Amino acid sequence: MESVTGNEASTIDEQTFTVTRSISIAAPIEKVWRAITEPEHISRWFGQTLFDGAGRGAQGTMTFEGHDAVPIRIEQIDAPRAVTYRWCNDNALDSPPSTLDEAHSTVFTFTLEVEGAGTRLTVVEAGFESTSAPLLNLQRHRVGWDEELDKLIALFEVQA
């Protein structure tokens, strides 16, 4: 299936409890890196993002319109190739916990590769087996990654 941007849609793997999506972005890797790691840029396409610092271990929140703040932490950074976040974005719950719950969270990793004059961005989110409703959350996050990454692509199209 293809998204509205012409990129392939997200896929789910019910055996490994992962959601994966790869997209092409018409922007250099340095700009895409800033868009996925700097809170002021993340907030323009994803959710309103705040961190208590920078780098590995920084904690904060991500808030989506009409929803409670989701706790989030930067797990790993390999600039400008990969960044991993852990969050408690369990869509099957009425509201997220106020602090990061290690036992019931998922992690998502953005990996960037140079692709011609642009960038290939791949996101893999894993750990759904520890959520309140693994299959429901897999499906909702698959849809979510399609919507959010399409916004990221559109952000760069506007800047071009």
PDB file of C-alpha atoms in Angstrom:
ATOM      1  CA  MET A   1       0.000   0.000   0.000  1.00  0.00           C
ATOM      2  CA  GLU A   2       1.204   3.515  -0.794  1.00  0.00           C
ATOM      3  CA  SER A   3       0.632   6.648   1.288  1.00  0.00           C
ATOM      4  CA  VAL A   4      -0.568  10.005  -0.009  1.00  0.00           C
ATOM      5  CA  THR A   5       3.088  11.062  -0.430  1.00  0.00           C
ATOM      6  CA  GLY A   6       3.916   8.240  -2.840  1.00  0.00           C
ATOM      7  CA  ASN A   7       6.003   6.458  -0.189  1.00  0.00           C
ATOM      8  CA  GLU A   8       5.171   2.961   0.965  1.00  0.00           C
ATOM      9  CA  ALA A   9       2.842   2.798   3.959  1.00  0.00           C
ATOM     10  CA  SER A  10       3.864   1.372   7.324  1.00  0.00           C
ATOM     11  CA  THR A  11       3.837  -2.370   7.826  1.00  0.00           C
ATOM     12  CA  ILE A  12       3.261  -4.423  10.944  1.00  0.00           C
ATOM     13  CA  ASP A  13       4.812  -7.737  11.936  1.00  0.00           C
ATOM     14  CA  GLU A  14       2.644  -9.536  14.452  1.00  0.00           C
ATOM     15  CA  GLN A  15       5.378 -12.124  15.114  1.00  0.00           C
ATOM     16  CA  THR A  16       7.973  -9.572  16.253  1.00  0.00           C
ATOM     17  CA  PHE A  17       5.448  -6.939  17.402  1.00  0.00           C
ATOM     18  CA  THR A  18       7.015  -4.215  15.240  1.00  0.00           C
ATOM     19  CA  VAL A  19       5.846  -1.405  12.979  1.00  0.00           C
ATOM     20  CA  THR A  20       8.191  -0.333  10.179  1.00  0.00           C
ATOM     21  CA  ARG A  21       8.130   2.437   7.609  1.00  0.00           C
ATOM     22  CA  SER A  22      10.753   3.776   5.175  1.00  0.00           C
ATOM     23  CA  ILE A  23      10.327   7.058   3.351  1.00  0.00           C
ATOM     24  CA  SER A  24      12.289   9.254   0.973  1.00  0.00           C
ATOM     25  CA  ILE A  25      12.695  12.901   1.938  1.00  0.00           C
ATOM     26  CA  ALA A  26      13.893  15.566  -0.483  1.00  0.00           C
ATOM     27  CA  ALA A  27      16.322  17.123   1.997  1.00  0.00           C
ATOM     28  CA  PRO A  28      19.922  16.541   3.067  1.00  0.00           C
ATOM     29  CA  ILE A  29      20.556  14.212   5.988  1.00  0.00           C
ATOM     30  CA  GLU A  30      21.632  17.089   8.287  1.00  0.00           C
ATOM     31  CA  LYS A  31      18.240  18.804   7.949  1.00  0.00           C
ATOM     32  CA  VAL A  32      16.324  15.575   8.467  1.00  0.00           C
ATOM     33  CA  TRP A  33      18.489  14.835  11.526  1.00  0.00           C
ATOM     34  CA  ARG A  34      17.488  18.148  13.094  1.00  0.00           C
ATOM     35  CA  ALA A  35      13.818  17.462  12.288  1.00  0.00           C
ATOM     36  CA  ILE A  36      13.875  14.178  14.216  1.00  0.00           C
ATOM     37  CA  THR A  37      16.109  15.170  17.150  1.00  0.00           C
ATOM     38  CA  GLU A  38      15.528  18.830  18.045  1.00  0.00           C
ATOM     39  CA  PRO A  39      12.331  19.460  20.041  1.00  0.00           C
ATOM     40  CA  GLU A  40      11.438  22.696  18.244  1.00  0.00           C
ATOM     41  CA  HIS A  41      11.612  20.856  14.902  1.00  0.00           C
ATOM     42  CA  ILE A  42       9.920  17.648  16.110  1.00  0.00           C
ATOM     43  CA  SER A  43       7.047  19.800  17.385  1.00  0.00           C
ATOM     44  CA  ARG A  44       6.418  21.128  13.870  1.00  0.00           C
ATOM     45  CA  TRP A  45       5.436  17.740  12.435  1.00  0.00           C
ATOM     46  CA  PHE A  46       4.959  15.208  15.225  1.00  0.00           C
ATOM     47  CA  GLY A  47       3.772  16.151  18.717  1.00  0.00           C
ATOM     48  CA  GLN A  48       4.627  19.124  20.931  1.00  0.00           C
ATOM     49  CA  THR A  49       7.951  17.908  22.327  1.00  0.00           C
ATOM     50  CA  LEU A  50       9.881  19.010  25.406  1.00  0.00           C
ATOM     51  CA  PHE A  51      13.077  17.508  26.871  1.00  0.00           C
ATOM     52  CA  ASP A  52      14.891  18.250  30.137  1.00  0.00           C
ATOM     53  CA  GLY A  53      18.226  18.338  28.306  1.00  0.00           C
ATOM     54  CA  ALA A  54      19.931  17.013  25.211  1.00  0.00           C
ATOM     55  CA  GLY A  55      21.534  13.707  24.366  1.00  0.00           C
ATOM     56  CA  ARG A  56      21.179  10.177  25.643  1.00  0.00           C
ATOM     57  CA  GLY A  57      19.025   9.926  28.749  1.00  0.00           C
ATOM     58  CA  ALA A  58      17.199  13.230  28.231  1.00  0.00           C
ATOM     59  CA  GLN A  59      13.578  12.848  29.319  1.00  0.00           C
ATOM     60  CA  GLY A  60      10.495  14.789  28.485  1.00  0.00           C
ATOM     61  CA  THR A  61       7.031  14.665  27.039  1.00  0.00           C
ATOM     62  CA  MET A  62       5.337  14.579  23.668  1.00  0.00           C
ATOM     63  CA  THR A  63       1.793  15.941  23.498  1.00  0.00           C
ATOM     64  CA  PHE A  64      -0.613  15.370  20.639  1.00  0.00           C
ATOM     65  CA  GLU A  65      -3.575  17.698  20.130  1.00  0.00           C
ATOM     66  CA  GLY A  66      -6.496  16.617  22.271  1.00  0.00           C
ATOM     67  CA  HIS A  67      -4.454  14.065  24.264  1.00  0.00           C
ATOM     68  CA  ASP A  68      -2.453  13.899  27.489  1.00  0.00           C
ATOM     69  CA  ALA A  69       1.335  14.241  27.480  1.00  0.00           C
ATOM     70  CA  VAL A  70       3.231  11.034  26.687  1.00  0.00           C
ATOM     71  CA  PRO A  71       6.477  10.449  28.638  1.00  0.00           C
ATOM     72  CA  ILE A  72       9.489  10.012  26.341  1.00  0.00           C
ATOM     73  CA  ARG A  73      13.254   9.492  26.718  1.00  0.00           C
ATOM     74  CA  ILE A  74      16.200   9.491  24.314  1.00  0.00           C
ATOM     75  CA  GLU A  75      17.716   5.999  24.546  1.00  0.00           C
ATOM     76  CA  GLN A  76      20.553   6.089  21.977  1.00  0.00           C
ATOM     77  CA  ILE A  77      22.102   8.565  19.558  1.00  0.00           C
ATOM     78  CA  ASP A  78      24.476   7.929  16.669  1.00  0.00           C
ATOM     79  CA  ALA A  79      24.484  11.322  14.929  1.00  0.00           C
ATOM     80  CA  PRO A  80      23.473  11.766  12.161  1.00  0.00           C
ATOM     81  CA  ARG A  81      22.604   8.140  11.429  1.00  0.00           C
ATOM     82  CA  ALA A  82      20.233   6.897  14.151  1.00  0.00           C
ATOM     83  CA  VAL A  83      18.295   7.964  17.222  1.00  0.00           C
ATOM     84  CA  THR A  84      16.176   5.776  19.491  1.00  0.00           C
ATOM     85  CA  TYR A  85      13.373   6.981  21.742  1.00  0.00           C
ATOM     86  CA  ARG A  86      11.401   5.125  24.434  1.00  0.00           C
ATOM     87  CA  TRP A  87       7.850   6.266  25.138  1.00  0.00           C
ATOM     88  CA  CYS A  88       4.635   5.212  26.863  1.00  0.00           C
ATOM     89  CA  ASN A  89       2.254   5.854  23.992  1.00  0.00           C
ATOM     90  CA  ASP A  90      -0.212   3.024  24.653  1.00  0.00           C
ATOM     91  CA  ASN A  91      -3.230   4.036  22.571  1.00  0.00           C
ATOM     92  CA  ALA A  92      -5.455   1.424  24.199  1.00  0.00           C
ATOM     93  CA  LEU A  93      -5.268   3.140  27.606  1.00  0.00           C
ATOM     94  CA  ASP A  94      -7.486   6.047  28.607  1.00  0.00           C
ATOM     95  CA  SER A  95      -4.396   8.133  29.365  1.00  0.00           C
ATOM     96  CA  PRO A  96      -0.635   7.570  29.444  1.00  0.00           C
ATOM     97  CA  PRO A  97       1.269   7.219  32.722  1.00  0.00           C
ATOM     98  CA  SER A  98       2.812  10.419  34.086  1.00  0.00           C
ATOM     99  CA  THR A  99       6.301   8.880  34.106  1.00  0.00           C
ATOM    100  CA  LEU A 100       8.085   6.501  31.785  1.00  0.00           C
ATOM    101  CA  ASP A 101       7.131   2.906  32.583  1.00  0.00           C
ATOM    102  CA  GLU A 102      10.027   0.687  31.448  1.00  0.00           C
ATOM    103  CA  ALA A 103       7.939  -2.478  31.598  1.00  0.00           C
ATOM    104  CA  HIS A 104       5.082  -1.150  29.448  1.00  0.00           C
ATOM    105  CA  SER A 105       6.710   1.076  26.859  1.00  0.00           C
ATOM    106  CA  THR A 106       7.819   0.794  23.266  1.00  0.00           C
ATOM    107  CA  VAL A 107      10.957   2.036  21.543  1.00  0.00           C
ATOM    108  CA  PHE A 108      11.225   3.566  18.113  1.00  0.00           C
ATOM    109  CA  THR A 109      14.391   4.097  16.126  1.00  0.00           C
ATOM    110  CA  PHE A 110      14.872   6.484  13.244  1.00  0.00           C
ATOM    111  CA  THR A 111      17.676   5.443  10.876  1.00  0.00           C
ATOM    112  CA  LEU A 112      18.897   7.846   8.189  1.00  0.00           C
ATOM    113  CA  GLU A 113      20.802   7.106   4.984  1.00  0.00           C
ATOM    114  CA  VAL A 114      21.909   9.403   2.187  1.00  0.00           C
ATOM    115  CA  GLU A 115      19.764   8.743  -0.888  1.00  0.00           C
ATOM    116  CA  GLY A 116      20.955  10.767  -3.874  1.00  0.00           C
ATOM    117  CA  ALA A 117      20.434  14.429  -2.956  1.00  0.00           C
ATOM    118  CA  GLY A 118      17.952  13.450  -0.251  1.00  0.00           C
ATOM    119  CA  THR A 119      17.560  11.145   2.712  1.00  0.00           C
ATOM    120  CA  ARG A 120      16.043   7.732   3.302  1.00  0.00           C
ATOM    121  CA  LEU A 121      14.453   7.614   6.755  1.00  0.00           C
ATOM    122  CA  THR A 122      13.337   4.335   8.296  1.00  0.00           C
ATOM    123  CA  VAL A 123      11.436   4.055  11.565  1.00  0.00           C
ATOM    124  CA  VAL A 124      11.027   0.797  13.450  1.00  0.00           C
ATOM    125  CA  GLU A 125       8.901   0.727  16.591  1.00  0.00           C
ATOM    126  CA  ALA A 126       9.112  -2.381  18.796  1.00  0.00           C
ATOM    127  CA  GLY A 127       7.922  -3.648  22.161  1.00  0.00           C
ATOM    128  CA  PHE A 128       4.178  -3.767  21.586  1.00  0.00           C
ATOM    129  CA  GLU A 129       3.955  -7.139  23.328  1.00  0.00           C
ATOM    130  CA  SER A 130       4.383  -5.255  26.630  1.00  0.00           C
ATOM    131  CA  THR A 131       1.466  -2.882  25.985  1.00  0.00           C
ATOM    132  CA  SER A 132      -2.097  -3.264  27.234  1.00  0.00           C
ATOM    133  CA  ALA A 133      -3.436  -4.410  23.834  1.00  0.00           C
ATOM    134  CA  PRO A 134      -0.551  -5.439  21.546  1.00  0.00           C
ATOM    135  CA  LEU A 135      -2.456  -6.012  18.284  1.00  0.00           C
ATOM    136  CA  LEU A 136      -4.625  -2.910  18.682  1.00  0.00           C
ATOM    137  CA  ASN A 137      -1.572  -0.778  19.441  1.00  0.00           C
ATOM    138  CA  LEU A 138       0.318  -2.233  16.466  1.00  0.00           C
ATOM    139  CA  GLN A 139      -2.518  -1.211  14.164  1.00  0.00           C
ATOM    140  CA  ARG A 140      -2.952   2.259  15.660  1.00  0.00           C
ATOM    141  CA  HIS A 141       0.764   3.009  15.531  1.00  0.00           C
ATOM    142  CA  ARG A 142       0.945   1.760  11.923  1.00  0.00           C
ATOM    143  CA  VAL A 143      -1.678   4.355  11.034  1.00  0.00           C
ATOM    144  CA  GLY A 144       0.060   6.933  13.213  1.00  0.00           C
ATOM    145  CA  TRP A 145       3.444   6.504  11.520  1.00  0.00           C
ATOM    146  CA  ASP A 146       1.788   6.924   8.122  1.00  0.00           C
ATOM    147  CA  GLU A 147       0.152  10.188   9.221  1.00  0.00           C
ATOM    148  CA  GLU A 148       3.108  11.637  11.128  1.00  0.00           C
ATOM    149  CA  LEU A 149       5.808  10.806   8.581  1.00  0.00           C
ATOM    150  CA  ASP A 150       3.623  12.173   5.797  1.00  0.00           C
ATOM    151  CA  LYS A 151       3.593  15.438   7.779  1.00  0.00           C
ATOM    152  CA  LEU A 152       7.404  15.333   7.936  1.00  0.00           C
ATOM    153  CA  ILE A 153       7.617  14.875   4.165  1.00  0.00           C
ATOM    154  CA  ALA A 154       5.157  17.749   3.646  1.00  0.00           C
ATOM    155  CA  LEU A 155       7.197  19.986   5.968  1.00  0.00           C
ATOM    156  CA  PHE A 156      10.240  19.602   3.722  1.00  0.00           C
ATOM    157  CA  GLU A 157       8.155  20.135   0.568  1.00  0.00           C
ATOM    158  CA  VAL A 158       6.982  23.485   1.975  1.00  0.00           C
ATOM    159  CA  GLN A 159      10.583  24.495   2.749  1.00  0.00           C
ATOM    160  CA  ALA A 160      11.802  23.647  -0.775  1.00  0.00           C
TER     161      ALA A 160
END
